[in-house]
PDB file of C-alpha atoms in Angstrom:
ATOM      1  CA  UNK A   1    -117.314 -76.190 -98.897  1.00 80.00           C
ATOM      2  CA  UNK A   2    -116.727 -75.372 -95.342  1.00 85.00           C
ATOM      3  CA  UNK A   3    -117.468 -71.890 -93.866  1.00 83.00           C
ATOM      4  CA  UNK A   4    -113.847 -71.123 -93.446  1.00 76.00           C
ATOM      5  CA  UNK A   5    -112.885 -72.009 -96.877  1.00 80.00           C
ATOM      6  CA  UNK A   6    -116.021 -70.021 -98.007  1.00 80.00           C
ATOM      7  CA  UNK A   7    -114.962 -66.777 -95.877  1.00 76.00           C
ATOM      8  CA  UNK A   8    -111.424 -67.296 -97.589  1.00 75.00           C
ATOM      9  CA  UNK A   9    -112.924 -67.199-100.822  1.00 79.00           C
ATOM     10  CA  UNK A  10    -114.723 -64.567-100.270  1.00 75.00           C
ATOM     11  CA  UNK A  11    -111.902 -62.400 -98.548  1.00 74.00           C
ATOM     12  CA  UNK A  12    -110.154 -63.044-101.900  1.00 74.00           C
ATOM     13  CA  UNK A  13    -112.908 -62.740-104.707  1.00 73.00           C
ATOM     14  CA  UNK A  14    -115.145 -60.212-103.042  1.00 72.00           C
ATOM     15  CA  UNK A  15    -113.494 -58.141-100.205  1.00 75.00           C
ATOM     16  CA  UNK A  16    -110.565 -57.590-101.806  1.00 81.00           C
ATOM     17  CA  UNK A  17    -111.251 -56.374-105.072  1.00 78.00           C
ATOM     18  CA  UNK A  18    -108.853 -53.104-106.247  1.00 80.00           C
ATOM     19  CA  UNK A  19    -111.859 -51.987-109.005  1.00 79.00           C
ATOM     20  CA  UNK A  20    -114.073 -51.574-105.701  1.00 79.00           C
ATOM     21  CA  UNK A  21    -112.562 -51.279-102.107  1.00 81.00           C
ATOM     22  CA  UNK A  22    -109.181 -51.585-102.098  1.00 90.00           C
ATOM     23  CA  UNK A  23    -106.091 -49.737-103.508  1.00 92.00           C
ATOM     24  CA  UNK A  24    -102.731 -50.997-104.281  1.00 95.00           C
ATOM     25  CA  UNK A  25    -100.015 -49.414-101.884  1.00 95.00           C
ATOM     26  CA  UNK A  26     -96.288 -49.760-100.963  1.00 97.00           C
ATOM     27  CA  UNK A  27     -96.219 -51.620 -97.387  1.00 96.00           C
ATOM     28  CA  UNK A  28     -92.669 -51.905 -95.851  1.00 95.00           C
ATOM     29  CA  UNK A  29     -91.246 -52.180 -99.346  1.00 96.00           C
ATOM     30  CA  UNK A  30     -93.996 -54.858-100.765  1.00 96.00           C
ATOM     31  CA  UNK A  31     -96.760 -53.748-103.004  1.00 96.00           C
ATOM     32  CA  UNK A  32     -99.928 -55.204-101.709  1.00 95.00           C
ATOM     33  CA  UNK A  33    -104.206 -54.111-101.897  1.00 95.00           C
ATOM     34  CA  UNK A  34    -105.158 -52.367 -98.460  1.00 94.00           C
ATOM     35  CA  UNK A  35    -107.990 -50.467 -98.227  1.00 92.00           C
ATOM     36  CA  UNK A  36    -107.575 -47.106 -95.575  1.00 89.00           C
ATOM     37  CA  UNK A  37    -110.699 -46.804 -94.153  1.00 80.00           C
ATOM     38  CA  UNK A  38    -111.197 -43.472 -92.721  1.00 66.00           C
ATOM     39  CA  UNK A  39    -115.086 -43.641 -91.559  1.00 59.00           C
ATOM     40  CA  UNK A  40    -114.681 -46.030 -89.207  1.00 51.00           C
ATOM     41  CA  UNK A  41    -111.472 -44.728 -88.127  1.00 50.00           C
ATOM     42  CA  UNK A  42    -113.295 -41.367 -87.363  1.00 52.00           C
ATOM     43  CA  UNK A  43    -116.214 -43.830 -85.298  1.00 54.00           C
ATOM     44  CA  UNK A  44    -113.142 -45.435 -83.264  1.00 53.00           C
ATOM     45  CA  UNK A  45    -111.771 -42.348 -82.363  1.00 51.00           C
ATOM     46  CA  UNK A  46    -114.598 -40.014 -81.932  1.00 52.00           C
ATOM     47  CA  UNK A  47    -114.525 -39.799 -78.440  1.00 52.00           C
ATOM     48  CA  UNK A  48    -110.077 -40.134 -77.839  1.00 52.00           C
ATOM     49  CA  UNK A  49    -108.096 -37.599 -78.298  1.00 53.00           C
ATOM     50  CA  UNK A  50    -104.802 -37.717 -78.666  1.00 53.00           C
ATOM     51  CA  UNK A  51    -101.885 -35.158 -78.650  1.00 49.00           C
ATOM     52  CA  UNK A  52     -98.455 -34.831 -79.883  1.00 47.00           C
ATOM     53  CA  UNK A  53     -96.924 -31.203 -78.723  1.00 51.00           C
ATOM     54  CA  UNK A  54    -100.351 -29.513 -79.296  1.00 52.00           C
ATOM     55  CA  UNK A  55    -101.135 -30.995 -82.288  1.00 53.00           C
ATOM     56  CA  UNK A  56    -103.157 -33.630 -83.035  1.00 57.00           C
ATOM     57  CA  UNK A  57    -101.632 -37.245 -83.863  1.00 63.00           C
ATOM     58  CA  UNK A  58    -102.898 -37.999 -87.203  1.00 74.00           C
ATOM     59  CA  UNK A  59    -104.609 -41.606 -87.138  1.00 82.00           C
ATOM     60  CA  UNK A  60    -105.255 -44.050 -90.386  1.00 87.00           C
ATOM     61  CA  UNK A  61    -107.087 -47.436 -89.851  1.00 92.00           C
ATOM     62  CA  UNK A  62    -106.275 -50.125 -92.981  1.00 94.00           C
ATOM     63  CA  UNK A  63    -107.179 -53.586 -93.754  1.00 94.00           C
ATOM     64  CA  UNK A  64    -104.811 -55.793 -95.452  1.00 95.00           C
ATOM     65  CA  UNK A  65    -105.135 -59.539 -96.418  1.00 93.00           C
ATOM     66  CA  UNK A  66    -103.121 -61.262 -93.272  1.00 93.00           C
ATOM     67  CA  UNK A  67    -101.546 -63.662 -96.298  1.00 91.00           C
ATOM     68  CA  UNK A  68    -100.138 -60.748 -98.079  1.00 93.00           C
ATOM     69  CA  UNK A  69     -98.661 -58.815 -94.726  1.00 96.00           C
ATOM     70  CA  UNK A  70     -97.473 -61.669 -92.880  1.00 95.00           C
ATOM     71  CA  UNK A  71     -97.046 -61.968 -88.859  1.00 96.00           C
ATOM     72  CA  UNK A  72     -99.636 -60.000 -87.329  1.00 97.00           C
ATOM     73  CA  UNK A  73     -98.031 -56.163 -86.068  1.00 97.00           C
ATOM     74  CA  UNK A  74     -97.478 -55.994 -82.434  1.00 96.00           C
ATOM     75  CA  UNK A  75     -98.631 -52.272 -80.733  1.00 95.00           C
ATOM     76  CA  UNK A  76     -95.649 -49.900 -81.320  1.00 94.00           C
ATOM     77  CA  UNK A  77     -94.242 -51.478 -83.695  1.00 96.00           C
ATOM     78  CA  UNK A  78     -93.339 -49.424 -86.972  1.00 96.00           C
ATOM     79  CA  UNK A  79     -94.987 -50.192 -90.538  1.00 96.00           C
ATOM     80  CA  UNK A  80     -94.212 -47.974 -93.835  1.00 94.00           C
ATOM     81  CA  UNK A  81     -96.957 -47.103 -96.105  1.00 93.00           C
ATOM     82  CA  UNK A  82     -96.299 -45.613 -99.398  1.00 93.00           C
ATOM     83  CA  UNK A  83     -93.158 -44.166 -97.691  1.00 93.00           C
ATOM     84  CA  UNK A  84     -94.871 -42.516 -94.713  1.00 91.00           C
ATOM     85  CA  UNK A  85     -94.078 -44.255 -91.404  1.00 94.00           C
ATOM     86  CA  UNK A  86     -96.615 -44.949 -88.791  1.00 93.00           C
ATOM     87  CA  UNK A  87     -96.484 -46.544 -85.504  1.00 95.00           C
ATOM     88  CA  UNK A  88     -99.180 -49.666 -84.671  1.00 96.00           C
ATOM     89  CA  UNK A  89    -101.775 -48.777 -81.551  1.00 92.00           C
ATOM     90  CA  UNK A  90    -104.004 -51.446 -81.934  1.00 93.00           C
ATOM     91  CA  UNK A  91    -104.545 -54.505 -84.452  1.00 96.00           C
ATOM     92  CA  UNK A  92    -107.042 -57.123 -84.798  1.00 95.00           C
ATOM     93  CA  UNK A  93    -106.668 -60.619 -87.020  1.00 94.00           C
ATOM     94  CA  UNK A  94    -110.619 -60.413 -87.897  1.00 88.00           C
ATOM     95  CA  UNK A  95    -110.848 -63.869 -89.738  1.00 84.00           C
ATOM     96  CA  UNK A  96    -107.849 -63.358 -91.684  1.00 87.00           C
ATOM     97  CA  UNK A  97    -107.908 -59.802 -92.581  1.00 91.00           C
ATOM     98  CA  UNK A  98    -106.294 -57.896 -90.402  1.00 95.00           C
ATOM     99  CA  UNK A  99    -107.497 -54.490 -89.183  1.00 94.00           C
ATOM    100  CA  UNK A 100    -104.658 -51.993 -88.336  1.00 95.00           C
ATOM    101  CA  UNK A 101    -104.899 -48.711 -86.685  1.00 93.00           C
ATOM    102  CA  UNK A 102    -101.907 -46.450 -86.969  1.00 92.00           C
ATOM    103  CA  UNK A 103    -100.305 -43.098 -85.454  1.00 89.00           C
ATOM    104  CA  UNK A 104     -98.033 -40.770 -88.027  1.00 85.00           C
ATOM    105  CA  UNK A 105     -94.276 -41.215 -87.373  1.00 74.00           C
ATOM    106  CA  UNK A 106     -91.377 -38.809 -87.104  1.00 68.00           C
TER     107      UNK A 106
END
């Protein structure tokens, strides 16, 4: 088996696993397994800070299968999660997972 299909496999058999990492959530209407990963989101950000009207933009960082999202989000572009809407500033396509972090919404 080639690397790639083996990373595949593994994105599906290992990463991806709802009894371990991830959890199922609505995204833009579709039910799908991301995993919110606020540790890393807290490393990312240590050192930014970023302000709405004095208060403090609240900032989630997911990973979702890219076959179960579909076309990679652009920055600024809006995505739903369990009904709370978030605006994209930054993702990555890291080997077919991509890694999204998001600002809260009004």
């Amino acid at each position: 088996m080639s690397f790639k299909k083996q990373m595949m496999q593994d994105i599906n058999d290992v990463f991806v696993n709802t009894d371990e990492f991830f959890e199922k959530h609505v995204v833009n209407g579709r039910e799908m397994p991301v995993m919110v990963d606020e540790n890393e989101n807290m490393e990312r950000t240590k050192f930014q800070k970023k302000f709405h009207e004095g208060i403090k933009a609240k900032k989630i960082l997911v990973y979702v299968k890219a076959s179960d999202f579909g076309r990679q989000p652009e920055h600024g572009s809006k995505i739903t999660i369990d009904n709370m809407p978030f605006l994209v500033s930054d993702s990555i396509n890291e080997a077919g997972m991509y890694s999204i972090t998001m600002e809260a919404s009004r």
